[in-house]
Coordinates of C-alpha atoms in Angstrom, one line a residue:
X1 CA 0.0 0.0 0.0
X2 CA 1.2 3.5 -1.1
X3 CA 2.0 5.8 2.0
X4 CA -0.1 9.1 2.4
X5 CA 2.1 11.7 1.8
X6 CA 2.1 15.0 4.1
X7 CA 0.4 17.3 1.3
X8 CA -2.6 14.8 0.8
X9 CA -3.8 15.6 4.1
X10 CA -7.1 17.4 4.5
X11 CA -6.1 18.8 7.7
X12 CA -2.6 18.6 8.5
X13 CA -0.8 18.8 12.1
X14 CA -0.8 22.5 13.5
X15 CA 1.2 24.1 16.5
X16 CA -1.6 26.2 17.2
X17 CA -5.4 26.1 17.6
X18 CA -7.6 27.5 15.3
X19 CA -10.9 29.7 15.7
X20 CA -9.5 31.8 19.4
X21 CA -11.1 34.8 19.5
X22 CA -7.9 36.1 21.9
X23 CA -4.8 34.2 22.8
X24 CA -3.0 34.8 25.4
X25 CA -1.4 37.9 25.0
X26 CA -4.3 39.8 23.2
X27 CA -6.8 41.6 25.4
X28 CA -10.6 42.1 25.3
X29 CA -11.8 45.8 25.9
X30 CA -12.2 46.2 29.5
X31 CA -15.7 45.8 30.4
X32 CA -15.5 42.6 28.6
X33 CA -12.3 41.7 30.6
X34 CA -14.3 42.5 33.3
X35 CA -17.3 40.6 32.8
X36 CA -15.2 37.2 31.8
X37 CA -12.9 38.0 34.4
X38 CA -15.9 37.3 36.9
X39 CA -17.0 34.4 35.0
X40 CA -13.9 32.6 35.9
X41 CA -14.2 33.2 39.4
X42 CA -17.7 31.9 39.6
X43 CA -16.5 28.6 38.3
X44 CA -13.5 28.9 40.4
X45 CA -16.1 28.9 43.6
X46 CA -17.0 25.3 43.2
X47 CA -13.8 23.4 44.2
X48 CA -13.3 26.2 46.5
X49 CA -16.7 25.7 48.5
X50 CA -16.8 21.9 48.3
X51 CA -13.5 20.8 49.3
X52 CA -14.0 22.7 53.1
X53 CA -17.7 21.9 52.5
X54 CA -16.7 18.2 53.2
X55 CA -13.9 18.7 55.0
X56 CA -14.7 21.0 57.9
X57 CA -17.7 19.4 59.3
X58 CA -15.2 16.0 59.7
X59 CA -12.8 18.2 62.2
X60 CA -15.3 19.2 63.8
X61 CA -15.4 22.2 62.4
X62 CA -18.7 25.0 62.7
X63 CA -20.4 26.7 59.7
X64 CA -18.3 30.0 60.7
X65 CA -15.0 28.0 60.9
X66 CA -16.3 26.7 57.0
X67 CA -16.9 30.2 56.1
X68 CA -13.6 31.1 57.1
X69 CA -11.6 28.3 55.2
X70 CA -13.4 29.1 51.9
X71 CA -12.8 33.1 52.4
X72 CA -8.9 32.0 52.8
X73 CA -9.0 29.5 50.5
X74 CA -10.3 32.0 47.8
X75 CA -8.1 34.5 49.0
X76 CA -5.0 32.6 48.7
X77 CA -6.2 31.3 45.4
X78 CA -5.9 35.0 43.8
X79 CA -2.7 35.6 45.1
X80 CA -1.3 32.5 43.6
X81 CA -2.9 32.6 40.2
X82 CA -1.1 36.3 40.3
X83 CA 2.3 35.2 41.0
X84 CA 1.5 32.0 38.3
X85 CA 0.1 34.7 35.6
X86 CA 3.3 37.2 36.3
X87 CA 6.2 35.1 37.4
X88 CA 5.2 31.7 36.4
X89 CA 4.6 30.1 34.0
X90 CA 2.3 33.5 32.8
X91 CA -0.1 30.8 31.1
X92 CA -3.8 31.6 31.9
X93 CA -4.4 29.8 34.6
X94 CA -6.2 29.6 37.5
X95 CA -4.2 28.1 40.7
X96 CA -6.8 26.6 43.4
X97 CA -7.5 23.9 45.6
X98 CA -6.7 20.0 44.7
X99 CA -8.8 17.2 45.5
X100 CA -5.4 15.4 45.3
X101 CA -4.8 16.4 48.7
X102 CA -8.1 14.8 50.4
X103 CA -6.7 11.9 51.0
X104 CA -3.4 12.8 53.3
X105 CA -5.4 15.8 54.9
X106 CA -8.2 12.8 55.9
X107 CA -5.5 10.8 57.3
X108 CA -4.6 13.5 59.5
X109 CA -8.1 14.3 60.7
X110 CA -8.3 10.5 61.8
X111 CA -4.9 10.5 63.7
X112 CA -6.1 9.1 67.0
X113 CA -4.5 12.0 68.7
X114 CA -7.3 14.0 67.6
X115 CA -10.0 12.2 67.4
X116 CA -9.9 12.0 71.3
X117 CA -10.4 15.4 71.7
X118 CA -13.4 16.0 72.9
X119 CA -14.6 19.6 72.2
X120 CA -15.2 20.3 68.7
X121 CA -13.6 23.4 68.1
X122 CA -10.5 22.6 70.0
X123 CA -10.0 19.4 67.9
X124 CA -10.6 21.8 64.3
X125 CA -8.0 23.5 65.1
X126 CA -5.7 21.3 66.3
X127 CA -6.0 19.6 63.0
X128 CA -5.8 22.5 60.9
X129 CA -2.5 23.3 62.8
X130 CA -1.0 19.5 61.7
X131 CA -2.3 20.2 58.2
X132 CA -1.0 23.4 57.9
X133 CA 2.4 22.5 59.3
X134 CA 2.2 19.3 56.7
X135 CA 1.5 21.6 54.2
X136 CA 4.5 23.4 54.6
X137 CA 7.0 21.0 54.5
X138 CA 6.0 19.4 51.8
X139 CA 5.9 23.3 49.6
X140 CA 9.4 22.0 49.4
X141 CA 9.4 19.2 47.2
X142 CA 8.0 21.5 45.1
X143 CA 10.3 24.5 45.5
X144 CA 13.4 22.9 45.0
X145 CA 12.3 20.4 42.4
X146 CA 10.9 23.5 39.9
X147 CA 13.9 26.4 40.8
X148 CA 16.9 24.4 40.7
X149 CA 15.5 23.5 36.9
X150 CA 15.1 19.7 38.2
X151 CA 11.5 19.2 36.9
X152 CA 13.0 20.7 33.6
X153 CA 15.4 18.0 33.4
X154 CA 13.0 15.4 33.8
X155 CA 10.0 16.9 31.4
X156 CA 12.7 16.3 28.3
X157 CA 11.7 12.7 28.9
X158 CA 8.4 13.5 27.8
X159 CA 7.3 13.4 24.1
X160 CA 3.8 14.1 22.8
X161 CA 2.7 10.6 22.9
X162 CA 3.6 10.6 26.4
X163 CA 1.6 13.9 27.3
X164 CA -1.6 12.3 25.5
X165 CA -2.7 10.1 28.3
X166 CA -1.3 12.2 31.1
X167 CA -3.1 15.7 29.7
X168 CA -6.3 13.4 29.2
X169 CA -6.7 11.9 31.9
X170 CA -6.4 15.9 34.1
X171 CA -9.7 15.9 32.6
X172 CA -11.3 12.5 32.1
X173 CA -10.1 11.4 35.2
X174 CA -12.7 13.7 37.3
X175 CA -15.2 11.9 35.7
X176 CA -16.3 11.5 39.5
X177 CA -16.9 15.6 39.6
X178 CA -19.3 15.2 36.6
X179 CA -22.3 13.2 35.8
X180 CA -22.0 11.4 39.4
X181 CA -23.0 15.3 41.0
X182 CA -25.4 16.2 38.6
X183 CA -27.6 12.9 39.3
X184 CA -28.1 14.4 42.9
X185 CA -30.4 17.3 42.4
X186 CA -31.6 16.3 38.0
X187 CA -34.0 19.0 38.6
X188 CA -31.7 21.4 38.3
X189 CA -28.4 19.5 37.1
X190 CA -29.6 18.7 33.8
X191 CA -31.2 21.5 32.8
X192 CA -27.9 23.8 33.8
X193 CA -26.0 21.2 32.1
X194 CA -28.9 21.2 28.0
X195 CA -28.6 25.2 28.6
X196 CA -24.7 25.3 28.9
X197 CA -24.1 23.2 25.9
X198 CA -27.0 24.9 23.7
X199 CA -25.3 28.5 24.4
X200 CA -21.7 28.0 24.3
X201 CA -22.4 26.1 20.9
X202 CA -24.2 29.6 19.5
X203 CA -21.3 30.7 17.1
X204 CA -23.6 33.6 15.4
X205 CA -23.8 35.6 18.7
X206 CA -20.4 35.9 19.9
X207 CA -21.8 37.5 23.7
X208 CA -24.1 34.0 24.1
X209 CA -20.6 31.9 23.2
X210 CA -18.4 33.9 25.2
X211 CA -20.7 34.4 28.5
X212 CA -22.5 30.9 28.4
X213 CA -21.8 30.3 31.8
X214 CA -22.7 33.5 33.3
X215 CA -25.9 33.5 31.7
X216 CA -27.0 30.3 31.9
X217 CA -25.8 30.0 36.3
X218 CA -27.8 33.3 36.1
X219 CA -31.1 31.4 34.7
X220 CA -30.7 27.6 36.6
X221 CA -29.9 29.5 40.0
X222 CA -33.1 31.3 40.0
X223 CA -34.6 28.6 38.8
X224 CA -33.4 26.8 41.6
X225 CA -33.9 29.7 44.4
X226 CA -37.7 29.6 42.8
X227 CA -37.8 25.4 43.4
X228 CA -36.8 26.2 47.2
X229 CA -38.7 28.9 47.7
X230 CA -42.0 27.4 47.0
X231 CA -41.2 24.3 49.1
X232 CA -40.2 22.0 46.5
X233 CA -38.2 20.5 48.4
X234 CA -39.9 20.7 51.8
X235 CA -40.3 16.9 52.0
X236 CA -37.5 15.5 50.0
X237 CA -34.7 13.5 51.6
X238 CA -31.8 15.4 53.9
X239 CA -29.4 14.3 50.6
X240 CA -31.6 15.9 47.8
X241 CA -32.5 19.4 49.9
X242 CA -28.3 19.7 50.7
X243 CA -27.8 19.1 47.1
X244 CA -30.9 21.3 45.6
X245 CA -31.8 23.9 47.6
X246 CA -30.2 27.5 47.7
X247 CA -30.1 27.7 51.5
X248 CA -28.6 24.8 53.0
X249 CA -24.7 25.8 52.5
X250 CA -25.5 28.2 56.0
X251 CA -22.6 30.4 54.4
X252 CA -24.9 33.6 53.9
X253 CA -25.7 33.5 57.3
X254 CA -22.6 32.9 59.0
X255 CA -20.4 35.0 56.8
X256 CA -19.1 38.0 58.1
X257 CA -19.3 41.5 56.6
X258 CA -15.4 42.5 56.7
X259 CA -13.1 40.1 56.9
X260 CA -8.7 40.0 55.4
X261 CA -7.3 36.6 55.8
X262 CA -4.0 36.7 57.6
X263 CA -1.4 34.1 58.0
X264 CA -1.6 31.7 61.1
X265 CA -4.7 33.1 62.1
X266 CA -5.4 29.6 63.1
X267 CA -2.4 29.4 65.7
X268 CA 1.2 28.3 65.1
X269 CA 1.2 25.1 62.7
X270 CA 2.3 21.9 64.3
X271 CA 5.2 19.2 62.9
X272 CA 5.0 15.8 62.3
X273 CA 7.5 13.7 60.5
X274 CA 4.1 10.8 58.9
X275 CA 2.3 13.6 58.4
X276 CA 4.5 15.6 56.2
X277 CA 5.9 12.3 54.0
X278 CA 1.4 11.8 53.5
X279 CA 1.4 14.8 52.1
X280 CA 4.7 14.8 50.0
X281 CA 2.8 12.5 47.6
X282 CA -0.2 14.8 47.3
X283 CA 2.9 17.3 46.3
X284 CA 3.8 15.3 43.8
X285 CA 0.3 14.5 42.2
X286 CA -0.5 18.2 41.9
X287 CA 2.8 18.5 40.6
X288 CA 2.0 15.8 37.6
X289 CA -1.9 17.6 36.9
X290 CA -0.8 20.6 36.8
X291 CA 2.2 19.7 34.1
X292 CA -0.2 18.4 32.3
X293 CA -2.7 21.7 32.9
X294 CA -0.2 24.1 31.7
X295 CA 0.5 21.9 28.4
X296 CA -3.5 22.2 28.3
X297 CA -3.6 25.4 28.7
X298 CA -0.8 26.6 26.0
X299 CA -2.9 25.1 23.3
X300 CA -6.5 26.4 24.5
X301 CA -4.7 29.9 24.9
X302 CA -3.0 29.4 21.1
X303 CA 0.4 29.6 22.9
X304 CA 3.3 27.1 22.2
X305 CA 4.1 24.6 24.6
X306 CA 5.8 25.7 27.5
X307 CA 9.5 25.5 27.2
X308 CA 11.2 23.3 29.8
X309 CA 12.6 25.9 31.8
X310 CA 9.2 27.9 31.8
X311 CA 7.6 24.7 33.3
X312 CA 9.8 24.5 35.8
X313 CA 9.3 27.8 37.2
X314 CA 5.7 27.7 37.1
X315 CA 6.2 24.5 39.1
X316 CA 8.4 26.3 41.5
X317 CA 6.2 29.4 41.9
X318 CA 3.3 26.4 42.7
X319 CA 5.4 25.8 45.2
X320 CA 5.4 28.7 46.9
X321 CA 1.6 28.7 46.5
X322 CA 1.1 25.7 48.2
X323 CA 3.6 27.5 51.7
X324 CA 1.2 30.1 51.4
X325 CA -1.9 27.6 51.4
X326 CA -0.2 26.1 54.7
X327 CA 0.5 29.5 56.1
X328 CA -2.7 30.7 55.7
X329 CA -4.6 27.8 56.8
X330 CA -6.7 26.4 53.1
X331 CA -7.0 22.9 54.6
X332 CA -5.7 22.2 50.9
X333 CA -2.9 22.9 48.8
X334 CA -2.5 24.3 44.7
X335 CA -2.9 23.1 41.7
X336 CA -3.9 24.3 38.3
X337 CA -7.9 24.2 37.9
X338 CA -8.9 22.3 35.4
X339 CA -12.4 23.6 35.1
X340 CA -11.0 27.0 34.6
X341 CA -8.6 25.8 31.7
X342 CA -11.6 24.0 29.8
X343 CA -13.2 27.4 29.8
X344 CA -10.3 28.9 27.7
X345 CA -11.8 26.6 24.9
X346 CA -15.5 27.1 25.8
X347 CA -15.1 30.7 25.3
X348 CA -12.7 30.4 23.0
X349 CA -11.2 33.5 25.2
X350 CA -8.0 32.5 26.2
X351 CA -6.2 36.2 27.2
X352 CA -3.7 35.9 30.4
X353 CA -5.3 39.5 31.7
X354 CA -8.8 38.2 32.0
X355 CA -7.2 35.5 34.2
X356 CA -5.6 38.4 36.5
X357 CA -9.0 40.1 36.9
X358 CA -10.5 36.7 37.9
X359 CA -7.8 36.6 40.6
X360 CA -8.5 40.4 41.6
X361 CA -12.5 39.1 41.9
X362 CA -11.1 36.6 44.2
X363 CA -8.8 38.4 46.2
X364 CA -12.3 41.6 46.9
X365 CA -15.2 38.6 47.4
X366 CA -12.6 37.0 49.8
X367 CA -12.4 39.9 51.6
X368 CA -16.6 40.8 51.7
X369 CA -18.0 37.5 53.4
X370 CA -21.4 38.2 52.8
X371 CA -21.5 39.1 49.0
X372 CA -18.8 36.3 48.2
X373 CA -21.2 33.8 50.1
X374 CA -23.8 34.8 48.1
X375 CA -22.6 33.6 45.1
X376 CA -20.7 30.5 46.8
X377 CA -24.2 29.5 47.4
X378 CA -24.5 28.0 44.2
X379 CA -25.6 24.2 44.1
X380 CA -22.9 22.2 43.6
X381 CA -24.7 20.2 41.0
X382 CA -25.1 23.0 38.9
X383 CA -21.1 23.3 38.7
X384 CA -21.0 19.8 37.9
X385 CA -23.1 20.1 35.1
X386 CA -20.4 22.7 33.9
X387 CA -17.7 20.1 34.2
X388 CA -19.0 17.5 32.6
X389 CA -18.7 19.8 29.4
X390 CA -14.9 21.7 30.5
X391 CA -13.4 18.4 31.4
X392 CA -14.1 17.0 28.3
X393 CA -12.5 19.6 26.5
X394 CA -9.1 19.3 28.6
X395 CA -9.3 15.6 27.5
X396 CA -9.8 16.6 24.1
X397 CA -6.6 18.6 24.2
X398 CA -4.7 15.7 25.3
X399 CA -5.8 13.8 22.6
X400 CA -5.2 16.0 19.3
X401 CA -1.5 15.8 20.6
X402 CA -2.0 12.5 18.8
X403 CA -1.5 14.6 15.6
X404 CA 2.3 14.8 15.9
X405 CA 2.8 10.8 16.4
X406 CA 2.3 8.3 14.1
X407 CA -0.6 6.2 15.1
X408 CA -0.4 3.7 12.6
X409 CA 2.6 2.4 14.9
X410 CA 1.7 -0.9 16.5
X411 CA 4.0 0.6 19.6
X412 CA 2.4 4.2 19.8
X413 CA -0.9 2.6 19.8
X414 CA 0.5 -0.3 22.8
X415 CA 1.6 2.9 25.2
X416 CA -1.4 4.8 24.5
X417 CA -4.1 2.4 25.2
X418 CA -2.5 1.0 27.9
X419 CA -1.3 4.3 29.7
X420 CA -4.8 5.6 29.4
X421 CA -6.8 1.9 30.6
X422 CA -4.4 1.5 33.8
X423 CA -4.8 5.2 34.3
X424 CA -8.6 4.8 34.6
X425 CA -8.6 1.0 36.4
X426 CA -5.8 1.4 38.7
X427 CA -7.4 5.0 40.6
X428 CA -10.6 3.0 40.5
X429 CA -9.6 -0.2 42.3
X430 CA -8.0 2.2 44.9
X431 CA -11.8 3.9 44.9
X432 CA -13.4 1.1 45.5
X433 CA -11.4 -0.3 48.4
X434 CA -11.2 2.6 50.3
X435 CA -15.0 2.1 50.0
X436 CA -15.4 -0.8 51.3
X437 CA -12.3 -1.5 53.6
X438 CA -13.1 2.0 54.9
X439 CA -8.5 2.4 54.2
X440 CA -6.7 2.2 51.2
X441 CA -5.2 -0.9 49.7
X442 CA -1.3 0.0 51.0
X443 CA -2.3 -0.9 54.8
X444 CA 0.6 -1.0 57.0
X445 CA 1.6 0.0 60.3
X446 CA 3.7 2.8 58.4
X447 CA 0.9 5.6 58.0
X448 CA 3.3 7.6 56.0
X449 CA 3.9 4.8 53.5
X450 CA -0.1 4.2 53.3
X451 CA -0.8 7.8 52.7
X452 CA 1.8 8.1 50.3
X453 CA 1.0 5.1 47.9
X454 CA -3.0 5.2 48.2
X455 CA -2.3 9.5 47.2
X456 CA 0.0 8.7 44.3
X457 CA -1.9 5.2 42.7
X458 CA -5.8 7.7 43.4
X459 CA -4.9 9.9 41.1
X460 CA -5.2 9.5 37.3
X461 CA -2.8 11.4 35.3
X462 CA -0.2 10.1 37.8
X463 CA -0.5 6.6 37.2
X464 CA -0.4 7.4 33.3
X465 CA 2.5 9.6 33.3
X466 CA 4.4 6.5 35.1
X467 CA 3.2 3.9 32.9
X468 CA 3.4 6.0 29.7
X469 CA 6.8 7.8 30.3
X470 CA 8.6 4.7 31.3
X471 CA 7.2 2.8 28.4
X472 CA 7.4 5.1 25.8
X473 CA 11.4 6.1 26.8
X474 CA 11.9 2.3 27.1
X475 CA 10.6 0.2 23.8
X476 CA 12.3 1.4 21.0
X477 CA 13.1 4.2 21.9
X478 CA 16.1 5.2 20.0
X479 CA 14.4 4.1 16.6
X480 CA 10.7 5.6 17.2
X481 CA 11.7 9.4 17.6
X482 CA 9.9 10.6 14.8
X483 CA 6.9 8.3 15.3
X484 CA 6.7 9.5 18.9
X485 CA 6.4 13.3 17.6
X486 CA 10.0 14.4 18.8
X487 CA 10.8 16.5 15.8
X488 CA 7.8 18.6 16.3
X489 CA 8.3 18.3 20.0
X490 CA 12.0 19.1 20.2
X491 CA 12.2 23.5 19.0
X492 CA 9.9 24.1 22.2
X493 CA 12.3 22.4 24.5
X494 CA 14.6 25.3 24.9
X495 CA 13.2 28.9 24.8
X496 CA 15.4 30.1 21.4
X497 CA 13.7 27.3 20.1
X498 CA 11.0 28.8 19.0
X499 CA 10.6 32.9 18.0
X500 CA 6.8 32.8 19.6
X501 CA 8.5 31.5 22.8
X502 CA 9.9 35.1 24.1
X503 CA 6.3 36.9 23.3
X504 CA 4.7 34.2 25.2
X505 CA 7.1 33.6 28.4
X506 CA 9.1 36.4 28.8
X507 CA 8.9 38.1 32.4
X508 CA 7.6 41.4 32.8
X509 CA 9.4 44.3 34.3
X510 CA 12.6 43.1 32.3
X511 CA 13.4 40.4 35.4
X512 CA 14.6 38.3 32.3
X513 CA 17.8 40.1 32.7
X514 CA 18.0 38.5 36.6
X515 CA 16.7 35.5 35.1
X516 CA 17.9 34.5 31.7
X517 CA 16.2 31.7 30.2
X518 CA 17.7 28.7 29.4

């Protein structure tokens, strides 16, 4: 059979995606910045309410001490995607709390040590302070591994066919966040979830397309506030009213008016040797997500990929998110949100300054309880109706990187199914156990160990960056360069690689010259 030669090609491999209405470093006019600006931090509230949503109440832990976390959660949340945006990686992300965490922070809560205490409060904080102090010892792994350049060293191991099940499983492997939520509340998770698709889809009118979400959380949430308020729910299961109804979250009414974050408002942070190796491995998951985030992200934003050097900075800079997440006392640490990268391509907006104004929405709401409850009053259901479209598209991503190998390769097509099926399978058999062993499969004496191999093997993109990498820079290695898309993948490596490279990643306030890129 003759072979298909490049030019035959309907639609041939491009760096760059096509139909962006503003990449990266093109701008809206500002009232439009604005406007999307505050859409990002409305889908920024989700993970931000329901990670101390769960986790609070288990500490023992009022609705003012929840109130608190997510006002210093969101807080912290804007600083860090404005140190990402200026000195990072200056992609278009947004950097906020990681479910990757849950499972050391959970191990702490259930240290016997605490659990004997017997006043509520007392106990909350006495676990915040070991999480926080976790928290901040593991920053480092972070730190030193992205600015001593470490992380860039080990990224030139990675080829595109490597990234593809890595980059889409960040988004496939939430599947958990999507459909699963929106079956708790139909009434009004399904109907967020038709009017979503039906206006981002409306290319003719560019406003619908680009403020989708706004509108449509607009419509379902007074939908929903009119469903509570003429006692749909009255009579409904304790599950269905917490998941449907506008008033359950308590976070109106136990808000305050004025309130600034400040660090260790929670006491000094406690040390403990188990709890900071747990939470080490969380460390390194966020660290593997949000690699594959900011590869995301460059394509959605019609930048090139991040060179290895720009990576690694980002990743350092996450570093010194997460220290600020265990100073301030987030009961979480950073990562890159996903959600918030699937919008890029929703909107098909994907400018780094709308990004900045989303963290300056963050920073304002954080600091005026009641309005920035208001809004965090949103049923979670309706933001998983939202995800089960944006997480898609981050999957997507990962896939059309597929373009640059050559998938008629009986080897290509070995490492890619099987990095993507163990990816899935081996994060859900760690699922299920916990479930029904009420501990993860690693069960030793060594609570350390436990919480560092049940963090590492419950995370998707983790367990295919392991199984893909090692594969794919083990079986033929040497002879499969060009079928595994190193040629195209090779000018982005370094930052004269590529002219586009300097427009994209340069530092502002010409800190280049302190920091010349490599």
């Amino acid at each position: 059979m003759a072979a298909i030669k490049p030019e035959e090609i309907s639609h041939p491999p491009m760096d760059q995606l096509q139909g962006l209405e503003y990449c990266i470093d093109s701008n809206p006019s500002w009232a439009e910045t604005i406007a999307l600006g505050f859409q990002h931090y409305i889908l920024a509230l989700g993970t931000a309410v329901m990670i101390p949503s769960f986790l609070v109440p288990v500490m023992g832990g009022s609705d003012d001490d929840k109130v608190r976390v997510v006002q210093t959660l969101l807080f912290v949340e804007g600083i860090n995607t404005l140190l990402q945006t200026l000195f990072g990686t200056r992609l278009p992300t947004v950097v906020g709390g990681s479910y990757a965490f849950m499972v050391p922070v959970i191990s702490i809560i259930r240290d016997p040590s605490f659990a004997m205490i017997e006043d509520p409060h007392l106990r909350f904080l006495s676990t915040m302070r070991a999480v926080q102090g976790a928290l901040i010892v593991a920053s480092s792994i972070q730190i030193i591994l992205g600015f001593s350049q470490i992380w860039a060293i080990c990224s030139r191991f990675f080829s595109p066919l490597g990234m593809v099940p890595v980059i889409a499983l960040v988004g496939f492997g939430l599947f958990d966040r999507g459909f699963l939520v929106v079956g708790t509340c139909v009434e009004i998770g399904i109907p967020m979830l038709i009017l979503f698709i039906a206006l981002s889809q409306i290319r003719q009118i560019p406003i619908l397309e680009r403020f989708a979400l706004l509108i449509s959380t607009t419509v379902i949430w007074a939908y929903a506030h009119l469903l509570t308020a003429s006692g749909a729910y009255k009579h409904r299961p304790d599950l269905t009213q917490h998941s449907c109804r506008t008033d359950r979250a308590n976070l109106i009414s136990s808000a305050p008016w004025i309130k600034i974050p400040y660090p260790l408002e929670w006491g000094a942070p406690t040390f403990d040797a188990g709890h900071s190796f747990g939470m080490m491995a969380a460390v390194l998951v966020s660290l593997v997500e949000s690699t594959g985030a900011y590869k995301a992200a460059s394509r959605l934003a019609s930048a090139t990929p991040p060179p290895a050097h720009v990576l690694s900075r980002g990743i350092g800079w996450q570093g010194i998110g997460i220290l600020l997440n265990g100073l301030f006392g987030t009961l979480t640490g950073s990562t890159v949100s996903v959600e918030n990268v699937g919008l890029l391509g929703s909107n098909r907006i994907g400018s780094r300054r709308v990004i900045q104004v989303s963290a300056g929405f963050m920073i304002f709401f954080s600091m005026l309880g009641k309005f920035g409850a208001l809004f965090a009053s949103i049923p979670f259901p309706m933001f998983a109706a939202v995800y089960c479209v944006l997480f898609g598209i981050v999957a997507s991503v990962g896939l059309s990187f597929l373009q640059f190998t050559n998938m008629n390769s009986m080897r290509n097509l070995f490492i890619c199914g099987v990095s993507l099926f163990l990816g899935l399978s081996i994060p859900e058999y760690f699922r299920e156990y916990t479930i029904r062993a009420f501990h993860g499969p690693a069960h030793t004496n060594a609570g350390w160990f436990n919480d560092f191999l049940n963090t590492i093997f419950f995370s998707s993109p983790t367990v295919a960056l392991i199984v893909a990498v090692f594969l794919d820079n083990t079986l033929d290695y040497k002879d499969s360069a060009k079928d595994r898309g190193m040629p195209w993948w090779a000018k982005f490596r370094t930052f004269k690689g590529d002219s586009r490279n300097e427009e994209f990643y340069t530092l502002p306030f010409n800190l280049n010259r302190f920091f010349p890129p490599s």
